[in-house]
XYZ file of C-alpha atoms in Angstrom:
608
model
C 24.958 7.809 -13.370
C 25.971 6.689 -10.079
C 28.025 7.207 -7.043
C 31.378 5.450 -6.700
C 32.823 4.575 -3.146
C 36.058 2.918 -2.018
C 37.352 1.119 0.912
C 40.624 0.628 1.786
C 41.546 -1.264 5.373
C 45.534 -0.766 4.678
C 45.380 1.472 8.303
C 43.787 -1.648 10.362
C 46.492 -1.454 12.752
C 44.930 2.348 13.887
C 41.301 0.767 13.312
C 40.934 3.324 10.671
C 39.042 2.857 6.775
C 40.123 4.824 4.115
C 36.620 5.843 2.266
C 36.274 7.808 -1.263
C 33.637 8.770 -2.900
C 33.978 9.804 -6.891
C 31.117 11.896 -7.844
C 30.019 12.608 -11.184
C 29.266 15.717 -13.034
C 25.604 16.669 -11.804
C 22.925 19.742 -12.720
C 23.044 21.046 -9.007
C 26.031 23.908 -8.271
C 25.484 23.118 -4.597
C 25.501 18.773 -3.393
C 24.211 18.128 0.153
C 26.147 15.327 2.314
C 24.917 13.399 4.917
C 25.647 10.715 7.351
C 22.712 8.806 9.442
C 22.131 9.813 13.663
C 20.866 6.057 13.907
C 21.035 2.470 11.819
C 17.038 0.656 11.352
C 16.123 -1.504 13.994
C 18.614 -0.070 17.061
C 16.285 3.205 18.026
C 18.684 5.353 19.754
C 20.716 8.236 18.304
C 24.358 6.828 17.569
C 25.783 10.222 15.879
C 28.068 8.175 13.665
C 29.627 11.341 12.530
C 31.644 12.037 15.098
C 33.850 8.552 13.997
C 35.019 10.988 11.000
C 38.186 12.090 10.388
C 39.708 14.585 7.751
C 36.688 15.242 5.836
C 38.145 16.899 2.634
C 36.943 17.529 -0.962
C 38.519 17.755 -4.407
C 37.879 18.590 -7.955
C 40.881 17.571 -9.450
C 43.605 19.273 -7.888
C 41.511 22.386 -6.721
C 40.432 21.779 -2.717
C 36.665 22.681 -2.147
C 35.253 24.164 0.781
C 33.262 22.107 2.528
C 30.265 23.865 4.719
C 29.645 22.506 7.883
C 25.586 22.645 8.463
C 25.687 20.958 11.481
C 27.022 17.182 13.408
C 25.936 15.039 10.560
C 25.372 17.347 7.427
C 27.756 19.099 5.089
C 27.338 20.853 2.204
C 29.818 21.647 -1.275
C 29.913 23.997 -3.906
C 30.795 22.211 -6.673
C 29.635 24.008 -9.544
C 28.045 21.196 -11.318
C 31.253 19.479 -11.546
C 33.143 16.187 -10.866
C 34.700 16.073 -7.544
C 36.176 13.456 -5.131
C 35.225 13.438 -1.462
C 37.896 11.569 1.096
C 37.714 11.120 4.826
C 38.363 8.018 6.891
C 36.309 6.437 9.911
C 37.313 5.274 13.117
C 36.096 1.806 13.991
C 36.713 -0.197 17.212
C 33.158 -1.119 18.131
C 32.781 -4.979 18.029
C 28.657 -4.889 18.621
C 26.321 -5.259 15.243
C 25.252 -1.876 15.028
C 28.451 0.121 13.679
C 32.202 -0.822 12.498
C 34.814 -2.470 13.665
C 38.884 -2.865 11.863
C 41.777 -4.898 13.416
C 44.284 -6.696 11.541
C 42.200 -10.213 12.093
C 38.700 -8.583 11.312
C 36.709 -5.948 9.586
C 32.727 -4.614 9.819
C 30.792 -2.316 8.708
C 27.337 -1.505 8.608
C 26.834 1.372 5.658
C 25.248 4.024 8.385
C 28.734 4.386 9.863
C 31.119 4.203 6.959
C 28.978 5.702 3.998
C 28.399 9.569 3.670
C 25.103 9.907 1.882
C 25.046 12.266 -1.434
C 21.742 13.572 -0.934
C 20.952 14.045 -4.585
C 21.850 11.303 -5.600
C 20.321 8.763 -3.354
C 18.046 6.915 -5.340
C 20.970 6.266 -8.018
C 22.795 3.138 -8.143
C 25.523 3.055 -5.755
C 28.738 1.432 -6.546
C 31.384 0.114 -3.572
C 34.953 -1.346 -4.498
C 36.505 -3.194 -1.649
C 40.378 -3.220 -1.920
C 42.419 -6.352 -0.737
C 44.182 -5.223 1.908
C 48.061 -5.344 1.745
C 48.858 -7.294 4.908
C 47.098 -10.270 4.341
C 46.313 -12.422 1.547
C 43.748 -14.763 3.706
C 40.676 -12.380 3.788
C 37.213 -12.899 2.481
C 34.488 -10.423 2.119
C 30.549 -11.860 3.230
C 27.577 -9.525 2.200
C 24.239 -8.937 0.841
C 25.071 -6.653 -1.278
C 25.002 -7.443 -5.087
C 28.463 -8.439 -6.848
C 29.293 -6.863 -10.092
C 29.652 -9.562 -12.733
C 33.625 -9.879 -12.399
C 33.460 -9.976 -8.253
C 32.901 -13.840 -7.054
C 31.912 -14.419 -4.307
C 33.441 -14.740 -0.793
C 36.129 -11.754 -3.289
C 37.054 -8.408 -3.021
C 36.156 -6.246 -5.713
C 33.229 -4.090 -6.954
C 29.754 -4.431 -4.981
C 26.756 -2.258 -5.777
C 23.132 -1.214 -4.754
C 20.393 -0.118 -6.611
C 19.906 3.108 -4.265
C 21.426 4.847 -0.594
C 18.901 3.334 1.642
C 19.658 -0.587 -0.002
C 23.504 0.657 0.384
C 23.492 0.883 4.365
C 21.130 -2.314 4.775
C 23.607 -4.350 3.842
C 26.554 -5.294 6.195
C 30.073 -6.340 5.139
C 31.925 -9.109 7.071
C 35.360 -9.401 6.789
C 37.870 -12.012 7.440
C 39.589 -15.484 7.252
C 35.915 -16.546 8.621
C 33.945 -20.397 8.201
C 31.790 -20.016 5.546
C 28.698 -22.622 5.191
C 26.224 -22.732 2.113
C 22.579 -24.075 2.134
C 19.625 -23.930 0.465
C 15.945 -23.364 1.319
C 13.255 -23.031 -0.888
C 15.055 -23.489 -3.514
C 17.304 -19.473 -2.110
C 20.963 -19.321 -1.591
C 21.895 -18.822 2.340
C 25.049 -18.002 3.645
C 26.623 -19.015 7.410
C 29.274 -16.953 7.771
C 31.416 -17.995 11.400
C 34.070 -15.167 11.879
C 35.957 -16.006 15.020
C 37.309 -18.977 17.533
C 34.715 -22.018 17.405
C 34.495 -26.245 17.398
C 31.162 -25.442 16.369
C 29.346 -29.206 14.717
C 29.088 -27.032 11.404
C 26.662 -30.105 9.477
C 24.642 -30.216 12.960
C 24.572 -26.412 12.903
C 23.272 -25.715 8.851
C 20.632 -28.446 9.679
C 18.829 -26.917 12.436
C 19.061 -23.052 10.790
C 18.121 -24.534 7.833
C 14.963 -25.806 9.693
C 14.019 -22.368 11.079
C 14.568 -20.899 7.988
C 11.940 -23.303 6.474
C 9.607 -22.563 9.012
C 9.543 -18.825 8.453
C 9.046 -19.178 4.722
C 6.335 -21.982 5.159
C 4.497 -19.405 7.951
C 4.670 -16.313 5.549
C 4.527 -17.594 1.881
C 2.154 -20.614 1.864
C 0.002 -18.594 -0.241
C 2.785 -16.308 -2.121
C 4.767 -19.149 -3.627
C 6.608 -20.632 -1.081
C 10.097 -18.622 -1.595
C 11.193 -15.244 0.372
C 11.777 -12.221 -0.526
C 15.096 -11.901 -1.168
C 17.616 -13.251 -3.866
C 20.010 -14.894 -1.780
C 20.755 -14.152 2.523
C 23.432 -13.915 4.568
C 24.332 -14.820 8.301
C 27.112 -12.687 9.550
C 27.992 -14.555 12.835
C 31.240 -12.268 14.840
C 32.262 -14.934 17.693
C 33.888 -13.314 20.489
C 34.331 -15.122 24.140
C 31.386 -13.466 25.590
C 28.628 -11.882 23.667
C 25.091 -11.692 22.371
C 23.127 -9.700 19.945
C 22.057 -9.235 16.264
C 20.368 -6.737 14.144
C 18.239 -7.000 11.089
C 18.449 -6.299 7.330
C 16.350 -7.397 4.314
C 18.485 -9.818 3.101
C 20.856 -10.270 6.316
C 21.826 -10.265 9.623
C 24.387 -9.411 11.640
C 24.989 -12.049 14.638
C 27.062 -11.991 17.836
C 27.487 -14.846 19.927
C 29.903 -16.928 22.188
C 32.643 -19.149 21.213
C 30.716 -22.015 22.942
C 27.514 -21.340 21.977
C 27.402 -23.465 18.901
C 26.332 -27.351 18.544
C 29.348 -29.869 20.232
C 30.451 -32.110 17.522
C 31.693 -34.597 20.759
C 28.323 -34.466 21.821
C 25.944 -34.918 18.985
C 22.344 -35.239 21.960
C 23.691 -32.051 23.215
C 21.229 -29.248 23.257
C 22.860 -26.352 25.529
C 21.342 -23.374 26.519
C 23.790 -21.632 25.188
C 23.331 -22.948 21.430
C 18.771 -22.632 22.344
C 19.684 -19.180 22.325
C 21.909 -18.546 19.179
C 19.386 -20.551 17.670
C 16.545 -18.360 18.796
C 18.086 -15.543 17.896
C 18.787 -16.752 14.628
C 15.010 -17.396 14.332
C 14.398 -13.717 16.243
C 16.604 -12.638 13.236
C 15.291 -14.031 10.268
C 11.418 -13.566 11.210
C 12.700 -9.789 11.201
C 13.315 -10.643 7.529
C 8.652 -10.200 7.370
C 8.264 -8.540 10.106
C 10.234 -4.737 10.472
C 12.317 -5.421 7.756
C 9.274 -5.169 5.523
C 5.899 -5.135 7.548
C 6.619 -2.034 9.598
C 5.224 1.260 11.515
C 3.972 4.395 9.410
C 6.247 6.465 10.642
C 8.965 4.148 9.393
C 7.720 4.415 5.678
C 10.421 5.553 5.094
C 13.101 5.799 7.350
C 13.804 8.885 9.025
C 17.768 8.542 10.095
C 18.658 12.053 10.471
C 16.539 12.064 13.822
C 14.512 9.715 16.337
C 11.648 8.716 14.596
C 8.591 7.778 17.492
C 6.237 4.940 17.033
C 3.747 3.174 19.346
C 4.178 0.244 17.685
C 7.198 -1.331 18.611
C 5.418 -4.138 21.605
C 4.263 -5.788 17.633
C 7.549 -5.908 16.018
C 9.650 -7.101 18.202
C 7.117 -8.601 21.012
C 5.393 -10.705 18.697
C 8.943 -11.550 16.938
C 10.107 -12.694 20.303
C 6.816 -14.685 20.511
C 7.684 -16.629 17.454
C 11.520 -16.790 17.691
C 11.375 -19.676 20.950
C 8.108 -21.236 19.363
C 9.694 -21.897 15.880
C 11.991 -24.240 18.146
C 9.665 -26.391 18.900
C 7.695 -26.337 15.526
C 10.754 -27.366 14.097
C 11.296 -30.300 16.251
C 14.613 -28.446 18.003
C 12.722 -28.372 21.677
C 10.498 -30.356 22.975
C 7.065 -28.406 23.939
C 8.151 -28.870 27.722
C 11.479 -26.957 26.889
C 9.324 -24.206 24.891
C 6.888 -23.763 28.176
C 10.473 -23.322 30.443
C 11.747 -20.726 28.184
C 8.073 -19.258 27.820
C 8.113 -18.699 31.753
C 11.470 -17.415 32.204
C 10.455 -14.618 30.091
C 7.139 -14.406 32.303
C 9.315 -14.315 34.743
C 11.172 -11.896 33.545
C 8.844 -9.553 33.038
C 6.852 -9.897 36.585
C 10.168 -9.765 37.944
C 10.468 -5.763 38.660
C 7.843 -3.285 38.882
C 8.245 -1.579 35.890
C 5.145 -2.629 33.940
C 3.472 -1.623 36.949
C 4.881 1.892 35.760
C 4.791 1.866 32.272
C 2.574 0.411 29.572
C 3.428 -1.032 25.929
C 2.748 1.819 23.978
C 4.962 4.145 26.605
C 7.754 1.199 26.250
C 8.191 1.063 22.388
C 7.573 5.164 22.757
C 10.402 6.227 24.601
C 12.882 3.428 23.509
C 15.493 5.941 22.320
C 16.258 6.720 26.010
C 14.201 4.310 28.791
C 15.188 1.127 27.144
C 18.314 1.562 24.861
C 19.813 3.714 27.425
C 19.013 2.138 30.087
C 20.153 3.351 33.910
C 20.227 1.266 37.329
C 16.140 1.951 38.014
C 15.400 -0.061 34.996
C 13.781 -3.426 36.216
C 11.959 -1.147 38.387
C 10.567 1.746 36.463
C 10.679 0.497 33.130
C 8.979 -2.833 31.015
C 10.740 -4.154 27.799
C 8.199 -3.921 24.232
C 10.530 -7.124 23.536
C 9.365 -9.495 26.476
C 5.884 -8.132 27.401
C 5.444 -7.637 24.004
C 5.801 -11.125 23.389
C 3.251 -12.186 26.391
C 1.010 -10.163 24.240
C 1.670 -11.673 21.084
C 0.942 -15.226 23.321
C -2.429 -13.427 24.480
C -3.155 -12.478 21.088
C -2.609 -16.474 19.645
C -4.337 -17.707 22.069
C -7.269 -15.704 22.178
C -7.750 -16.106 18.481
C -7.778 -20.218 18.751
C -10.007 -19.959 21.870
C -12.344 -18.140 19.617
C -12.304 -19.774 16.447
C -11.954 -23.471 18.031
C -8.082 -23.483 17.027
C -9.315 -23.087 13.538
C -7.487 -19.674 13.346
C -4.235 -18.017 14.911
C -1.859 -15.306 15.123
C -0.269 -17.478 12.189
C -3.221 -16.451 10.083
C -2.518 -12.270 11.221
C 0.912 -12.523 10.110
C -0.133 -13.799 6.660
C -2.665 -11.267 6.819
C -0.002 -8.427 7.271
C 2.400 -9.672 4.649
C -0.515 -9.984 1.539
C -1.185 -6.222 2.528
C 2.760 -5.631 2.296
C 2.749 -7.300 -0.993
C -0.360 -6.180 -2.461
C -0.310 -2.508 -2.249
C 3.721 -2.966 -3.299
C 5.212 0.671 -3.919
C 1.769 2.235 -2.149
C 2.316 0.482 1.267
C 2.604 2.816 4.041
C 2.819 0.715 7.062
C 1.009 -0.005 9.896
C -1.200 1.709 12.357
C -2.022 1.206 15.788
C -5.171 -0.588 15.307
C -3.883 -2.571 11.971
C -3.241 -5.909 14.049
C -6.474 -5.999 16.453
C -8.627 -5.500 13.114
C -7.338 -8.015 11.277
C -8.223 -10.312 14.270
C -11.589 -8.924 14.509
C -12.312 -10.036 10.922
C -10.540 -13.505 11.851
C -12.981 -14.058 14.129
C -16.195 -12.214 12.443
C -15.349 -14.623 9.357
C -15.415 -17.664 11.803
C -18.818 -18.885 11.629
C -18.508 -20.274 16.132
C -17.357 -16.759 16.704
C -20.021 -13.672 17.737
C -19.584 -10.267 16.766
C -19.897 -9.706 20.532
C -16.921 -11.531 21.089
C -15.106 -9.756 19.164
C -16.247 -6.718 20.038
C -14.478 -7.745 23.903
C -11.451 -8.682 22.818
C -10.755 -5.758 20.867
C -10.929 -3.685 24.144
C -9.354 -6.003 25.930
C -6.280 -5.749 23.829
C -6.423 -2.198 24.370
C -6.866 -1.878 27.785
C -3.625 -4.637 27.506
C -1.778 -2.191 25.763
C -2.773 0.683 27.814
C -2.626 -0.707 31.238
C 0.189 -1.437 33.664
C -0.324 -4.292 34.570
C 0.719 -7.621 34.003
C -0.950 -9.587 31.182
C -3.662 -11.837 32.807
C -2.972 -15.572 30.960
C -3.512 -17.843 34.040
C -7.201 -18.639 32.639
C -6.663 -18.376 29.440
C -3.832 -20.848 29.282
C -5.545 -23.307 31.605
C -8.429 -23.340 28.748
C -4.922 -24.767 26.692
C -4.316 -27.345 29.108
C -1.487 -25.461 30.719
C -1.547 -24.736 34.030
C 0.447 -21.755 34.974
C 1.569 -21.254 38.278
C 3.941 -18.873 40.514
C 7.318 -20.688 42.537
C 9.806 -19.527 44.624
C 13.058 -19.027 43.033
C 16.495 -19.801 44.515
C 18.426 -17.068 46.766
C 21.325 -16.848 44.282
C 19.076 -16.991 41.123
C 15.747 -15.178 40.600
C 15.164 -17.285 37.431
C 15.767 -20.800 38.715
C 13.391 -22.567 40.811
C 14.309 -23.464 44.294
C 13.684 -26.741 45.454
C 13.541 -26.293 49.249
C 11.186 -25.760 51.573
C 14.022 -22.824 53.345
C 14.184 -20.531 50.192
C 15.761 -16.961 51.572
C 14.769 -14.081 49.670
C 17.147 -10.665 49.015
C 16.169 -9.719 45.917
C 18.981 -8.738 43.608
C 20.769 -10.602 40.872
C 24.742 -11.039 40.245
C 27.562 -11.911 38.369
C 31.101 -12.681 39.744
C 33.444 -10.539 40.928
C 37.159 -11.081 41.487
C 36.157 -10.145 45.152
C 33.015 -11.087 46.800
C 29.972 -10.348 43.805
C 28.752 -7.385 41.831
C 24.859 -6.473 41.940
C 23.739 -6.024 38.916
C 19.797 -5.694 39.699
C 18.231 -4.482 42.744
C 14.137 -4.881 43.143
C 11.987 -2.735 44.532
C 10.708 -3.073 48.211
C 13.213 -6.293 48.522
C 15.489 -6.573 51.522
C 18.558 -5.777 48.900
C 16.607 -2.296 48.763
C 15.709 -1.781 52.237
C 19.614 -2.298 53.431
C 20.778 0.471 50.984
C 21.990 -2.094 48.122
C 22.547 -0.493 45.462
C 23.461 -1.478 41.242
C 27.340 -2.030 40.898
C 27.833 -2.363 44.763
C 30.436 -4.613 45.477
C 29.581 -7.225 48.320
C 32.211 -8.687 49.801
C 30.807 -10.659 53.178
C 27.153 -11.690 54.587
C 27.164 -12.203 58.585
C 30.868 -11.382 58.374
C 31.641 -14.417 56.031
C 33.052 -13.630 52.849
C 31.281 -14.890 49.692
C 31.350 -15.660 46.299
C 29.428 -16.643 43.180
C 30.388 -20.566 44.372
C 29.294 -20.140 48.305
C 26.269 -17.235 47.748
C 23.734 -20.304 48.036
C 25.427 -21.830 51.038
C 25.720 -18.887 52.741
C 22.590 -17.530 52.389
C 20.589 -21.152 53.104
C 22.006 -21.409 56.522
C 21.221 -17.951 57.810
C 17.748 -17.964 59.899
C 14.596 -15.461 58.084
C 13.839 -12.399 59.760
C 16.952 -11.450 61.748
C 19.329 -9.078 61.481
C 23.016 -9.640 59.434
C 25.775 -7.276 58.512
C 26.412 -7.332 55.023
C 29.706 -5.629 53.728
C 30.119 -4.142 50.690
C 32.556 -1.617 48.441
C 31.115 1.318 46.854
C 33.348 3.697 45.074
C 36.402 2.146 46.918
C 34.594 2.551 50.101
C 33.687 -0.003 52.356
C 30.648 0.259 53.996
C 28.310 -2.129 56.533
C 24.402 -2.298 56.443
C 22.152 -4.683 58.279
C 20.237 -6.987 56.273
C 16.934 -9.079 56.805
C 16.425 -12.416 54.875
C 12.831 -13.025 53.932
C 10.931 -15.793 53.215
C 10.970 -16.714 49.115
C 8.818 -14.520 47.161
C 6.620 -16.704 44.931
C 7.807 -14.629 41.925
C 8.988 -17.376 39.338
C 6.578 -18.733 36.842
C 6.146 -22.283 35.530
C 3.970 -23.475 33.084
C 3.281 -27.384 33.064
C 0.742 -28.910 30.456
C -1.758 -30.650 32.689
C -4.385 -31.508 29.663
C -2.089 -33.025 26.263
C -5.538 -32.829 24.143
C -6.139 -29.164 25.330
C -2.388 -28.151 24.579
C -2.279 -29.611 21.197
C -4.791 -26.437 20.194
C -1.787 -24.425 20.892
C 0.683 -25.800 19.448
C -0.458 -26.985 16.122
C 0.090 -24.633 13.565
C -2.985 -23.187 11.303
């Protein structure tokens, strides 16, 4: 017995799907409907509900009365029998988290378009996509498995064994680039949906090399081939964007239309394609850790509500750890290129205040407001479980080869964490709090150089780490890596680029360009931005009554004198207003890491 569901994109010109669902006859007289508040692995509450339209309910030709129990939940009398249920769902959101339907493209992730038959959620679920009748060029991409007659790349019938396998996999939609590859011996899919001159061999070789990597960290001692049957990349290129969201056997991608490998320049390596590549790598690590490896209180998800956990700093912060360093690994970056992207993100986070204000466990805590709804204060009052998280995760590695004399690593904890997953199969119940410190305590017990003693301090320094706010201290312990870390100033129109004069003004906000003068974006604490009433989205227009620009910021700025007063002029709420600003000296606030000891640094970066 299972539930039936159709899709019909015919209405993509009003962004609108066409959704049935064809119940069977069932023992209960009452069904229970529901639709998730929030898709795994974005923590705020979405309410994808309130994209439905004309909820309605048949048996036969009799209409049934629907019962509204609240946003998200609905309930029928259906006496046991057969019944349709219709409705259709608005979609016009082009991020990875929801739906989107034009007549060039069309999304979904199951949490938005899929109403949930409570009853029958752990039956197999059945999905027939119907070939729309405007175009004859579509293809369908998805992890979801194809009924024998359904080839791939076709529309037809797709099914799942249960609800929660249903809205883990995404569809992708379109006259997309589609790219096949092997690794370990598994099926992968690079699906490119969107404008690009993307060097497609140049691309599938470098992916392919992460890939490898992540399989090679997690499975050297489970058989050397992932968990999943076959996976899919689900790439939507737009002409800005950035982001991508997990599943267990795909992701969903957004990226740039120039952020891809430059077939007319084959030694190429832009920043823009490091960071589609890292977040293909952020992605696909997800595939171990969250997708599988994951909190308590996600076992199981919990969608009708927020579900808390402390525990977020490890899922993503030590995926963001790994997602840069696989770059290297893999030969993509050289280990000079891994240390500059290392301390931007240092940089990053000792930018603001905020971990000054808040610690890890508060960060991954309150996610579902402080950081995915995040106001103007943030840098300030607020520190991100992604990039702190990942300092940790580098405190954590290197802590673990200092004591075992490189023999061990935070390689060897993430093995550790996926035999558990494996082992105790259908009794797993996730993680707890202290689940990652005591596997490194018996790392190092085990290690014959290490002292119970020893480990007996670094397990309360990692908690004091994750209680404190405060910056991570890894001066001394990278310098025992050869590595010396050190703090710069940073240029006047960049806070994360190094400025190479001696006269380095500080104001201490960051930008983007405006069709008039710039727009602040980011205003620190106690910095003369601050002190002259400069405030997030302010419009300036003119510093010492000269007007300026993204192109002239620098020039401007480098030829006023420190320490005296300047009128800056800016619009705010079509207002124009005049404050006096003072120009300080640079703030040393910009890390760089430089190895100053090869032999030393080669303990860090060799795998164990």
């Amino acid at each position: 017995m299972s539930i039936q569901y159709s899709v019909n994109f015919d209405e993509a010109n009003k962004h609108i799907f066409n959704v049935k669902i064809a119940i069977p006859k069932h023992e209960q007289s009452v069904l229970n409907l529901s639709l998730p508040a929030w898709i795994p692995g974005s923590y705020m509450i979405r309410d994808f509900s309130k994209n439905i339209i004309n909820l309605t309910a048949n048996k036969g030709r009799e209409a049934l009365t629907i019962k509204l129990i609240d946003k998200q939940n609905w309930s029928i009398h259906s006496g046991g029998e057969a019944f349709t249920v219709e409705y259709q769902v608005y979609a016009f959101d082009s991020s990875v988290r929801t739906a989107y339907l034009d007549q060039s493209r069309a999304f979904f992730n199951g949490t938005s378009l899929f109403i949930c038959v409570n009853e029958f959620q752990d039956q197999k679920h059945e999905v027939e996509l119907l070939a729309p009748n405007f175009t004859n060029n579509w293809k369908v991409a998805t992890g979801l498995q194809r009924a024998t007659e359904t080839s791939v790349y076709r529309f037809g019938t797709y099914y799942s064994d249960n609800y929660a396998q249903l809205i883990d996999c995404p569809v992708e939609i379109g006259d997309f680039t589609h790219l096949e590859f092997e690794v370990a011996g598994t099926p992968h899919y690079l699906i490119l949906n969107g404008k690009h001159y993307a060097d497609t061999k140049r691309l599938v070789k470098d992916v392919t090399k992460l890939c490898q990597h992540h399989i090679d960290l997690f499975e050297r001692e489970t058989g050397a081939k992932p968990p999943f049957k076959e996976y899919w990349f689900l790439t939507n290129i737009l002409p800005s964007g950035f982001g991508g969201l997990e599943h267990k056997n795909s992701t969903a991608l957004l990226c740039s239309t120039f952020d891809f490998p430059n077939v007319n320049k084959p030694d190429e390596l832009s920043d823009g394609y490091k960071t589609f590549l890292s977040l293909v790598s952020h992605e696909y690590f997800h595939n171990w850790n969250v997708c599988r490896i994951k909190p308590e209180e996600f076992v199981p998800y919990r969608l009708n509500s927020e579900s808390y956990t402390q525990q977020l700093w490890a899922f993503e912060g030590i995926t963001s750890y790994y997602d840069d360093l696989s770059l290297f690994r893999t030969g993509i970056i050289s280990f000079e290129d891994y240390l500059k992207l290392k301390s931007q993100t240092i940089s990053r986070v000792n930018r603001g205040k905020g971990q000054l204000k808040q610690n890890l466990i508060e960060s991954s805590f309150y996610t579902w407001t402080k950081f995915y709804q995040q106001g103007p204060d943030a840098a300030n009052n607020i520190v991100s479980y992604y990039t702190k998280g990942s300092l940790l995760a580098l405190w954590l590695d290197l802590t673990i080869r200092k004591a075992t004399n490189a023999a061990k690593s935070l390689d060897d904890v993430m093995r550790a964490l996926w035999a558990e997953f494996v082992n105790k199969g259908a009794d797993y119940k996730g993680t707890q709090l202290d689940t990652i410190i005591t596997i490194v305590d018996d790392l190092i017990v085990s290690d014959t150089t290490a002292s119970d003693a020893h480990s007996t301090n670094i397990r309360e320094t990692f908690y004091q780490l994750l209680n404190d706010k405060a910056p991570i201290p890894l001066t001394e312990l990278l310098a025992d890596f050869g590595v010396e870390l050190k703090q710069v100033p940073s240029k006047a129109a960049s806070l994360l680029d190094k400025s190479p004069d001696a006269h380095s003004p500080y104001l201490g906000f960051m930008f983007k360009e405006s069709k008039l003068g710039v727009d602040v974006m980011q205003v620190l604490e106690d910095s003369p931005a601050e002190k002259a009433g400069i405030s997030v989205q302010d419009n300036i227009i003119a510093i010492d009554n000269i007007v300026v620009s993204k192109g002239n910021f620098a020039n401007v700025v480098n030829n006023l004198a420190l320490n005296q007063d300047y009128t800056v002029s800016y619009i705010r709420n079509g207002e124009l207003f005049n404050s006096v600003i003072q120009l300080i000296d640079a703030v040393n606030e910009l890390s760089q890491m430089t190895v100053i000891d090869a032999e030393k640094a080669n303990n860090w970066q060799t795998p164990t």
